[in-house]
Coordinates of C-alpha atoms and ligand atoms in Angstrom, one line a residue:
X28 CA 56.8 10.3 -3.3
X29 CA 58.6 7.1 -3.1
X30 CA 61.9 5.1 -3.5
X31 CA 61.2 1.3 -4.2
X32 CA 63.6 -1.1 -4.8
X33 CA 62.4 -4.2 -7.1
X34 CA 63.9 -7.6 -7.2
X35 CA 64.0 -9.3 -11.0
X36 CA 64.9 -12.5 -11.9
X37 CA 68.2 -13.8 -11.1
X38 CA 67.3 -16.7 -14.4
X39 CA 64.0 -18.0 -14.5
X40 CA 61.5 -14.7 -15.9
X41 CA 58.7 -16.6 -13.5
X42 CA 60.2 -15.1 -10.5
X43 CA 59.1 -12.0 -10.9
X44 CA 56.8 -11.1 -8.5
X45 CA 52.7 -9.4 -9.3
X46 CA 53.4 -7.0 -7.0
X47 CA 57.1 -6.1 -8.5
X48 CA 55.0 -6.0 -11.7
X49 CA 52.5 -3.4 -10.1
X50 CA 54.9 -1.7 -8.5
X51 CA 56.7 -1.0 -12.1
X52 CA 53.5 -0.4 -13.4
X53 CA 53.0 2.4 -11.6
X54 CA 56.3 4.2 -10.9
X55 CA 56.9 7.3 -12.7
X56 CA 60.2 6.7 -13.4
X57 CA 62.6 3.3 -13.7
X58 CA 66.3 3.3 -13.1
X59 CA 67.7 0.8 -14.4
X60 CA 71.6 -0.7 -13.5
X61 CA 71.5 -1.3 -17.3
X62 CA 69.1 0.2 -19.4
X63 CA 69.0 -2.6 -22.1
X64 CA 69.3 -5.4 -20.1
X65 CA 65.8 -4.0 -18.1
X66 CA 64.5 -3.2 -21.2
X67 CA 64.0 -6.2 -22.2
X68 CA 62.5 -7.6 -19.3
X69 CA 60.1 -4.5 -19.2
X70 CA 58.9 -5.4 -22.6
X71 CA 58.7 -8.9 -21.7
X72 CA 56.5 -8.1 -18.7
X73 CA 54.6 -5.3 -20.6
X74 CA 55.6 -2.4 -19.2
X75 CA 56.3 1.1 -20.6
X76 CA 58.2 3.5 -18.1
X77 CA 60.7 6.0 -18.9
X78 CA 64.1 4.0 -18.1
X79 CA 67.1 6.2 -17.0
X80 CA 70.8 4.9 -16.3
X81 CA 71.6 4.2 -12.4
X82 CA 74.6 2.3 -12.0
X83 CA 78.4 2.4 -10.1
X84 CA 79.9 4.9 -12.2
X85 CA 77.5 7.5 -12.3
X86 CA 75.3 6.9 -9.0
X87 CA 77.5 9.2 -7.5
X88 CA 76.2 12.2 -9.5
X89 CA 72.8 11.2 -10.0
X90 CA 71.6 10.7 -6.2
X91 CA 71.0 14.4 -5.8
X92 CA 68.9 14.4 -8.8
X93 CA 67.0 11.4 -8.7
X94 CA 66.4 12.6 -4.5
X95 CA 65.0 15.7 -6.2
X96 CA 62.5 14.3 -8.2
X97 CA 60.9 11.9 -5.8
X98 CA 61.0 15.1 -3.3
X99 CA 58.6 16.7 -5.8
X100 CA 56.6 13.9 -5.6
X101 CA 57.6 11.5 -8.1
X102 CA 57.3 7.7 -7.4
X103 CA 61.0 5.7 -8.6
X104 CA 61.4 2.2 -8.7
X105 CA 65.2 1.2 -9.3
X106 CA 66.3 -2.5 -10.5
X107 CA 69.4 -3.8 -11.5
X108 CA 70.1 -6.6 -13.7
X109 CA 69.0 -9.4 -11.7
X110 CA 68.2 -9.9 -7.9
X111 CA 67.7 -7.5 -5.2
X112 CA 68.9 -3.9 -5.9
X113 CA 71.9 -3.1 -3.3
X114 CA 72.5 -6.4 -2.5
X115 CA 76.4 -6.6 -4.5
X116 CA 74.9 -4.2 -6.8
X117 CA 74.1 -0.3 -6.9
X118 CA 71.0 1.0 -4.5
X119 CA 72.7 1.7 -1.0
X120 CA 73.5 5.6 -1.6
X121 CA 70.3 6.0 -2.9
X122 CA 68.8 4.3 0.1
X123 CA 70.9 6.4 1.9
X124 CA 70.0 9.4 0.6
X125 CA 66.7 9.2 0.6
X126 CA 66.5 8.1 4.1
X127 CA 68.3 11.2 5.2
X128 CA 65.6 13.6 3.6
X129 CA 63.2 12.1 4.8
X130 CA 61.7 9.9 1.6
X131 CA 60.1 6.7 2.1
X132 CA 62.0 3.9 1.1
X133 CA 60.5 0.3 0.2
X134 CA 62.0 -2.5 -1.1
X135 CA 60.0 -5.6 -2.0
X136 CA 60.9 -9.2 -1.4
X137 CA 62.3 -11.0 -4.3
X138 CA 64.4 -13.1 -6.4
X139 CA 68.4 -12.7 -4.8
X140 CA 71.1 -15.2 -5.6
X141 CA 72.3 -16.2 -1.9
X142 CA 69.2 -17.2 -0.6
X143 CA 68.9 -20.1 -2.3
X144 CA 72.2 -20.7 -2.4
X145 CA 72.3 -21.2 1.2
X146 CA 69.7 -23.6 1.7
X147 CA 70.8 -25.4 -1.2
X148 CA 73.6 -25.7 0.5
X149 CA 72.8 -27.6 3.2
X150 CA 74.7 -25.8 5.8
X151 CA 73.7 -24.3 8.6
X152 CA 70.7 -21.3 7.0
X153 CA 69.8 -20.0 10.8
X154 CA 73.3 -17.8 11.3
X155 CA 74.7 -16.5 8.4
X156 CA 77.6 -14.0 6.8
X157 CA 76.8 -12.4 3.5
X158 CA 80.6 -11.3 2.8
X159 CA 79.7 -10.7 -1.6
X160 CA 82.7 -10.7 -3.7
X161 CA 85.8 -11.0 -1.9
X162 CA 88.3 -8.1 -3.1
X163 CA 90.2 -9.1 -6.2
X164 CA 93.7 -8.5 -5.0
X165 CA 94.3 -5.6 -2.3
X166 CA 93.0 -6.3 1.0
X167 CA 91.9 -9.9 -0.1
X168 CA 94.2 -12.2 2.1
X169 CA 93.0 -9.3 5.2
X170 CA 89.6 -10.5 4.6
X171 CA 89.9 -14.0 4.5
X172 CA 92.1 -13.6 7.9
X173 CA 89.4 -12.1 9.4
X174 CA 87.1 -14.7 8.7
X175 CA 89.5 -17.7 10.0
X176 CA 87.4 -17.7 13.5
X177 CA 84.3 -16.7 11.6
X178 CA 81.1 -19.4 13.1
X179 CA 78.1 -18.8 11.3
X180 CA 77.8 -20.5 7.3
X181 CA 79.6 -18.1 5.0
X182 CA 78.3 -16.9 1.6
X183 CA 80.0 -15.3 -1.0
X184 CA 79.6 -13.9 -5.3
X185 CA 81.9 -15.4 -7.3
X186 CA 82.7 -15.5 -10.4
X187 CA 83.4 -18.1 -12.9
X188 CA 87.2 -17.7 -13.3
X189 CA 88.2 -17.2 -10.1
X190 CA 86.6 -20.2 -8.5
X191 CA 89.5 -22.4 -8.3
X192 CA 91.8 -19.7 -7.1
X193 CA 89.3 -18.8 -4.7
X194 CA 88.7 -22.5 -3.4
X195 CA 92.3 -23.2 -3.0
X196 CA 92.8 -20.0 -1.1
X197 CA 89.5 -20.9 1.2
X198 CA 91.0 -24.0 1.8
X199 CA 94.6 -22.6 2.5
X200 CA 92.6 -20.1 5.4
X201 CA 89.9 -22.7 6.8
X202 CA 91.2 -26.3 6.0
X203 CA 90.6 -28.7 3.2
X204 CA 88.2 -31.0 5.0
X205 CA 86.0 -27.9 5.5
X206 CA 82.5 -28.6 4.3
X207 CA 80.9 -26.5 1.2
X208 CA 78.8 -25.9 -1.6
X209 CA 79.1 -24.3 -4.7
X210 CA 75.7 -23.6 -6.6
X211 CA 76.1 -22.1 -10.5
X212 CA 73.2 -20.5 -12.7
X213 CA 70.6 -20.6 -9.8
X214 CA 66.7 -20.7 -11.6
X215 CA 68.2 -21.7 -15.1
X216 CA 68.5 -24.5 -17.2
X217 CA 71.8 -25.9 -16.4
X218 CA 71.5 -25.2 -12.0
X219 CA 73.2 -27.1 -9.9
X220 CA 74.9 -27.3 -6.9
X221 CA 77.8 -29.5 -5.8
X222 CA 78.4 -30.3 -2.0
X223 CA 81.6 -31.5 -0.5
X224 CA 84.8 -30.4 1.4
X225 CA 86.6 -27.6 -0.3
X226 CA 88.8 -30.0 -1.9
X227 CA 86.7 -32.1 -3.3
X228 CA 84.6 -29.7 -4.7
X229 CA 87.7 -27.7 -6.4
X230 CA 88.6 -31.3 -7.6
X231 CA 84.8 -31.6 -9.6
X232 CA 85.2 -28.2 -10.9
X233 CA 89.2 -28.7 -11.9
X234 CA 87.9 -31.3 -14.5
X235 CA 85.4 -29.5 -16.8
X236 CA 85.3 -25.8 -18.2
X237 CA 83.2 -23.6 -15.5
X238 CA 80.3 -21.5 -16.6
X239 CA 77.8 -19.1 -15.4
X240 CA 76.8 -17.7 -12.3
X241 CA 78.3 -18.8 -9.6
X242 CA 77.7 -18.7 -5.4
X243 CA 79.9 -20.0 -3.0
X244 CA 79.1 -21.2 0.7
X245 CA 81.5 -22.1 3.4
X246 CA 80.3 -23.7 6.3
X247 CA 81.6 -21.4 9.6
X248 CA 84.3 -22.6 12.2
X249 CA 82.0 -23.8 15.3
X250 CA 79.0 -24.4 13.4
X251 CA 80.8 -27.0 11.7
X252 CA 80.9 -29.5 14.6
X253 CA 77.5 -28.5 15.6
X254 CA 75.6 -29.6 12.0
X255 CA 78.3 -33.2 12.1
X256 CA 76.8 -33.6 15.4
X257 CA 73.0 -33.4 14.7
X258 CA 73.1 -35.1 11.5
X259 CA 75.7 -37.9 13.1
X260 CA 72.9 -39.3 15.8
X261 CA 75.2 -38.9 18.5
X262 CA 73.7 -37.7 21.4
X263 CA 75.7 -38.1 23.7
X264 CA 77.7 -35.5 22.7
X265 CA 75.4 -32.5 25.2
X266 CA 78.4 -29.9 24.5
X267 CA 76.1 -27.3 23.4
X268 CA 72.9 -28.3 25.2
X269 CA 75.2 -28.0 28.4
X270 CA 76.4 -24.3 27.5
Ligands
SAM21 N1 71.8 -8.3 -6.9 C1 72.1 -9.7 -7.1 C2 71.4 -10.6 -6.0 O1 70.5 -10.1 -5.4 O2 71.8 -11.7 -5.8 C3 73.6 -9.9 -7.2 C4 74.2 -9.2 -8.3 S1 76.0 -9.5 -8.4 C5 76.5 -8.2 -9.5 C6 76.1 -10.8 -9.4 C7 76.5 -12.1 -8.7 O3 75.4 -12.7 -8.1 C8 77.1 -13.2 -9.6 O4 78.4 -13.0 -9.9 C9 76.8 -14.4 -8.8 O5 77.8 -14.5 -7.8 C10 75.5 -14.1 -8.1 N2 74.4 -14.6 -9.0 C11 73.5 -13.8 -9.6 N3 72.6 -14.6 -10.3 C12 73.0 -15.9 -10.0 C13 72.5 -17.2 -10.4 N4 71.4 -17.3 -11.3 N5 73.1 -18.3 -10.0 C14 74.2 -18.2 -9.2 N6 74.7 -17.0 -8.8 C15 74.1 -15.9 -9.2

């Protein structure tokens, strides 16, 4: 009588873990964000479970049902179609849920799209702000205002059409000189990440057609000076040793 949550590849099928493999293995049931998509990934890795739909538009009426089952002592394991479950993707009512009556909950560590991205990124990886996809239109400019003063590295989901808009705006809100990284189709064949200020990175990507995958970070207010500091040899700046 169990919830897991298992992380699948965000690219590369190698990142699957043995114990996300056992862990499928095992579970009675598999609901799956998209029941093709883990199909194929379940034949790939040899295993046959019962696959049932979970995903945004009908997770709403399928917690009670699915909280059911595992209360009568099924074991479900939910994925969705790469990455961690509920991280910018459906698990967090089911979580939820199952939390409030009482059901153990486990998610495994795993493939996830920002973690790399953030070291990749060479900005600071010790505070950080997941903020996911920004909202499309309403209540967009609100969140970027509240993230003007904002000083730990800031990560967000983006996707491929909307980089430029978004890096313009970013710059508008934070300043053009304000460092970044963008890194596209993380474990695949054509990964990489491009470091720079915000302009200069829109400038790479204003020159060729963008594809895939894409995760943007955004190095935070104060932490900015900080990194500049320890990477410029200066000490004799104390500033924050002082504080
Ligand atoms: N649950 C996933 C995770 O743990 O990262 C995120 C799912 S969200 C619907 C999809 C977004 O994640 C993409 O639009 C992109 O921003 C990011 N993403 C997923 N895979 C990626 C990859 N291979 N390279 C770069 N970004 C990726």
């Amino acid at each position: 009588m169990k919830l897991y949550l298992v992380p699948t590849p965000i690219g590369n099928l190698e990142d699957i873990t043995l114990r996300a493999v056992n862990v499928l293995k095992a579970a009675d049931v598999i609901l799956a964000e998209d029941t093709r998509t883990s199909g194929v990934l379940m034949k790939h890795l040899g295993i046959s479970k019962p696959l049932q739909s979970y995903h945004i538009h009908n997770e709403h009426q399928t917690v009670q049902r699915v909280v059911e089952q595992i209360s009568k002592g099924k074991t479900y394991a939910l994925v969705s179609d790469a990455g961690t479950p509920a991280i910018s993707d459906p698990g967090f009512l089911l979580v939820r849920e199952c939390l409030r009556q009482g059901i153990a909950v486990e998610c495994l560590p795993g493939p996830t799209a920002f973690v790399p991205a953030l070291v990749n990124s060479g900005l600071p990886a010790d505070r950080f702000t997941f903020e996911g996809f920004l909202p499309h239109k309403k209540g967009r400019q609100t969140r970027l205002q509240q993230l003007v003063e904002e000083e730990r590295t800031m990560i967000f989901y983006e996707s491929p059409h909307r980089l430029l808009k978004t890096l313009e705006q970013l710059a508008e809100v934070f300043g053009p000189d304000r460092p970044a990284s963008v890194s596209r189709e993380l474990t695949k064949l054509f990964e990489e990440t491009v470091r720079g200020t915000l302009t200069e990175i829109k400038a790479y990507f204003a020159e060729k057609p963008i594809k895939g995958e894409i995760v943007l970070c955004v190095a935070g207010a104060e932490r900015r000076k900080e990194s500049k500091k320890k990477y410029s040899n200066d000490d004799t700046d104390q500033e924050d040793e002082d504080e």
